[in-house]
CSV table of C-alpha atoms in Angstrom, one decimal:
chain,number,residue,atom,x,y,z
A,108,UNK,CA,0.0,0.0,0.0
A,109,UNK,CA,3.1,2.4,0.8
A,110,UNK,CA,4.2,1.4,-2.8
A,111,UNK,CA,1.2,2.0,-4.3
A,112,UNK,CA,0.8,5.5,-2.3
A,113,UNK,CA,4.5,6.3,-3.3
A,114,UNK,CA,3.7,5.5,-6.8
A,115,UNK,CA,0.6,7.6,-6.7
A,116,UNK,CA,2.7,10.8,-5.2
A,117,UNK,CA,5.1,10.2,-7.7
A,118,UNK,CA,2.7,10.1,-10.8
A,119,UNK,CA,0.9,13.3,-8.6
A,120,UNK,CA,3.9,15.2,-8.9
A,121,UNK,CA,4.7,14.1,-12.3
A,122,UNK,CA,0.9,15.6,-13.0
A,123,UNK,CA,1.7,18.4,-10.9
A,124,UNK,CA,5.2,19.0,-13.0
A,125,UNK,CA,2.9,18.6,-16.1
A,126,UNK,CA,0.4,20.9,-15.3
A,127,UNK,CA,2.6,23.7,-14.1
A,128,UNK,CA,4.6,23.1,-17.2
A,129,UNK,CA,1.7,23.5,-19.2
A,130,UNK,CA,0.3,26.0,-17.2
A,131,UNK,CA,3.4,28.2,-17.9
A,132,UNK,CA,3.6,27.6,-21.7
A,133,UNK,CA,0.0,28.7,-21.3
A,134,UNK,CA,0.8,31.7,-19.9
A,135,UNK,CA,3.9,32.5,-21.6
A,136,UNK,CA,1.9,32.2,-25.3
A,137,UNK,CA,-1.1,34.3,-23.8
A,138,UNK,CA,1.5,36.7,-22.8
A,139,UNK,CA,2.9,36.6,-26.2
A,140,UNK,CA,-0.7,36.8,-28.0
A,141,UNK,CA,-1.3,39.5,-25.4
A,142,UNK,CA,1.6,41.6,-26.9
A,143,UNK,CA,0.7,40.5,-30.4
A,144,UNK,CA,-2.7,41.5,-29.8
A,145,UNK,CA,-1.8,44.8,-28.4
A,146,UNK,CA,0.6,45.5,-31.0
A,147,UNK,CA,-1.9,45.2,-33.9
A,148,UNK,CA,-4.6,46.4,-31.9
A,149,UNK,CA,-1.6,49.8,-31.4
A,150,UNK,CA,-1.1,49.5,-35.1
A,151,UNK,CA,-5.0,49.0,-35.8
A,152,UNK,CA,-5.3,52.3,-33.6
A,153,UNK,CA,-2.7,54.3,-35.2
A,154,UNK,CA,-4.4,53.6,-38.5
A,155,UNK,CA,-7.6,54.1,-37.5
A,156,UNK,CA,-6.2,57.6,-36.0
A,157,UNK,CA,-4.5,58.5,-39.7
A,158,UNK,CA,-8.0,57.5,-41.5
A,159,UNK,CA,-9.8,60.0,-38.8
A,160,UNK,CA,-6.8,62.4,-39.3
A,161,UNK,CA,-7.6,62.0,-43.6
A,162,UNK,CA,-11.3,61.8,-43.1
A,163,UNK,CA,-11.4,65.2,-41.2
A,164,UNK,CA,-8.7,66.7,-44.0
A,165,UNK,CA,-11.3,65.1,-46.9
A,166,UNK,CA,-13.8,66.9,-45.1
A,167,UNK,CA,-11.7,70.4,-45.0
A,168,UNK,CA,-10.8,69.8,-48.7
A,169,UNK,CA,-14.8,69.1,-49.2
A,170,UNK,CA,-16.2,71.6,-47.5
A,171,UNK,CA,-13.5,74.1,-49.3
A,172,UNK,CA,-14.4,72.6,-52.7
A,173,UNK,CA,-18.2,73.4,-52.0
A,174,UNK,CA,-16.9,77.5,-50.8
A,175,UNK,CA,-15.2,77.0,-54.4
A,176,UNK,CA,-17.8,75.5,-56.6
A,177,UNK,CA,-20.3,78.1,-54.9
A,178,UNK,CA,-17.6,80.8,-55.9
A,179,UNK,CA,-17.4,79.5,-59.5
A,180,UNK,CA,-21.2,79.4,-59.8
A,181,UNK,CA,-21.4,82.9,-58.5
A,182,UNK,CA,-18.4,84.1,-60.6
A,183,UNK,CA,-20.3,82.7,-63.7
A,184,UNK,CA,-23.6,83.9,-62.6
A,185,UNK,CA,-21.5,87.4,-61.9
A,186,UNK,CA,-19.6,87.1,-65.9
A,187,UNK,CA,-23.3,86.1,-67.4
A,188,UNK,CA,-24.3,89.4,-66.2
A,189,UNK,CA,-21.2,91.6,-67.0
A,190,UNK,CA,-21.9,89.9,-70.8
A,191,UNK,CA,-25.5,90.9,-70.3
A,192,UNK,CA,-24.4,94.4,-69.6
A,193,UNK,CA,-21.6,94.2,-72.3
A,194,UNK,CA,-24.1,93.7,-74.4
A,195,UNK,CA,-26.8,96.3,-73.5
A,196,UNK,CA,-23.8,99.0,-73.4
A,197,UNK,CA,-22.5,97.8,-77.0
A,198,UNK,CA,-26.3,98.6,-78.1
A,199,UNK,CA,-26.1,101.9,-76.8
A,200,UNK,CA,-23.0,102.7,-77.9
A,201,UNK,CA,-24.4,101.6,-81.4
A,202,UNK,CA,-27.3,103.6,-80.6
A,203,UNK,CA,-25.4,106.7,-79.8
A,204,UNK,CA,-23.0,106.3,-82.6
A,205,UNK,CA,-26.4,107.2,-85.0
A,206,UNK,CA,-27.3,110.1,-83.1
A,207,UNK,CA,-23.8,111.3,-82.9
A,208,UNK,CA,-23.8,110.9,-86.8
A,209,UNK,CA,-27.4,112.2,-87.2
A,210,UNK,CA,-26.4,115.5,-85.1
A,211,UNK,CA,-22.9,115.6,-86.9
A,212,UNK,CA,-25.0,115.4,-90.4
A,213,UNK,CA,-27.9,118.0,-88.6
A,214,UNK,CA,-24.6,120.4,-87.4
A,215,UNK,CA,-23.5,119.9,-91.5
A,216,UNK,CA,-26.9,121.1,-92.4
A,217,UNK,CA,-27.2,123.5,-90.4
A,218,UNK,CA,-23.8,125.0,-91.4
A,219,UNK,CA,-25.0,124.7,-95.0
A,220,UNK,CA,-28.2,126.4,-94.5
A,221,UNK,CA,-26.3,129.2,-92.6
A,222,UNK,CA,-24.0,129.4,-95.7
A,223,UNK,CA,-27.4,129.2,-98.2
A,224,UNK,CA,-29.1,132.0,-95.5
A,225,UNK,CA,-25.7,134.2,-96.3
A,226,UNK,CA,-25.8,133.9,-99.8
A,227,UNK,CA,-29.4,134.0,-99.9
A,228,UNK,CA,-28.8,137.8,-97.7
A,229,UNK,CA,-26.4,138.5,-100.1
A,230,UNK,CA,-28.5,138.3,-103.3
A,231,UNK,CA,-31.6,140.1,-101.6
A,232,UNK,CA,-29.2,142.8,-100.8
A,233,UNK,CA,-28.0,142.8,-104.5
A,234,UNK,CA,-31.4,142.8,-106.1
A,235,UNK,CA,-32.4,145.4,-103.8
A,236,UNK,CA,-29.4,147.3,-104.8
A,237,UNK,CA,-30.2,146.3,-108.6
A,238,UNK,CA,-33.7,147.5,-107.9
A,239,UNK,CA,-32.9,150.9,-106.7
A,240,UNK,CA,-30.6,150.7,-109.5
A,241,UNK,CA,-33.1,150.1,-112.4
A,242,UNK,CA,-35.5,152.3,-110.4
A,243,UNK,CA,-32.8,154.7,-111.0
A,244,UNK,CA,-32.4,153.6,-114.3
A,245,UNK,CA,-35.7,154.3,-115.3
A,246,UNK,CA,-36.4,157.6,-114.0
A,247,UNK,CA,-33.3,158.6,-116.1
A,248,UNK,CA,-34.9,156.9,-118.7
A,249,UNK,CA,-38.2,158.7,-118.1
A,250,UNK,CA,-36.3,162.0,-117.7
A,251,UNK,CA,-34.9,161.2,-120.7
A,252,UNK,CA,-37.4,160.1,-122.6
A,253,UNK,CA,-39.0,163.5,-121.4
A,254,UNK,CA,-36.1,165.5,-122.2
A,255,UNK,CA,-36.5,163.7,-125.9
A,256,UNK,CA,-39.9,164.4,-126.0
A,257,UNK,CA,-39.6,168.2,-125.2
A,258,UNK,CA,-36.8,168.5,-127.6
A,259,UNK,CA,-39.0,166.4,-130.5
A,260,UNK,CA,-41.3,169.3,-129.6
A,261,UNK,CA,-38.4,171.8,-129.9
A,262,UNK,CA,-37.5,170.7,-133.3
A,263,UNK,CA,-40.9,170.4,-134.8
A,264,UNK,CA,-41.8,173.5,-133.1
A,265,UNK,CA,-38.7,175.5,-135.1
């Protein structure tokens, strides 16, 4: 019985030796998955800290792409009009080009008619003058027409 008590601490501590054994590989490879786990789940976490850090920079770059894109629309919106305007101010400059030329031909007319009035003075001034002229003309006539007369009467009379 001594033997068989022996034998049985014996094969106890060989299960003992066994178990602590296994016990410590156990631990040692949890330890080890423990670090491997912690390094990827560090490395999972520095990643997962450089996509946040890129996600929030996407969302700068977005929200400044939306401040452009709104600029670009108003800028368009802004050139439609200034063609709209270029436009309107190319009619009127069109349109003012024809009265400029209307009013240079109108100042031409004018200027003629001036010249015309002038000329038109000058020749009323001449056949007035030719008028008191041949009025003159013809009371010398007359006189001497008379003076023939009254000497026709002279020289039947002698």
């Amino acid at each position: 019985l001594e033997h068989d008590l022996a034998e049985a601490l014996e094969q106890r501590s060989k299960y003992e030796k066994l178990y602590n054994d296994v016990l410590e590989d156990s631990i040692k490879t949890t330890a080890r998955q423990s670090t491997k786990v912690s390094s990827e789940q560090a490395d999972l976490e520095m990643r997962l800290a450089e996509a946040e850090a890129e996600l929030v920079t996407m969302h700068a770059k977005l929200a400044e792409s939306k401040g452009l894109m709104l600029d670009k629309r108003r800028l368009l919106d802004d050139l439609q009009v200034s063609k709209s305007e270029v436009s309107e101010l190319t009619a009127s400059v069109a349109r003012l080009k024809g009265y400029k030329d209307k009013l240079e031909q109108a100042g031409e007319l004018k200027r003629l008619l001036q010249e015309k009035d002038e000329e038109a003075e000058t020749l009323i001034e001449q056949l007035v003058e030719k008028e008191a002229e041949s009025d003159s003309h013809q009371r010398l006539a007359e006189d001497l027409k008379r003076e023939v007369d009254i000497l026709k009467k002279s020289m039947v009379a002698q």
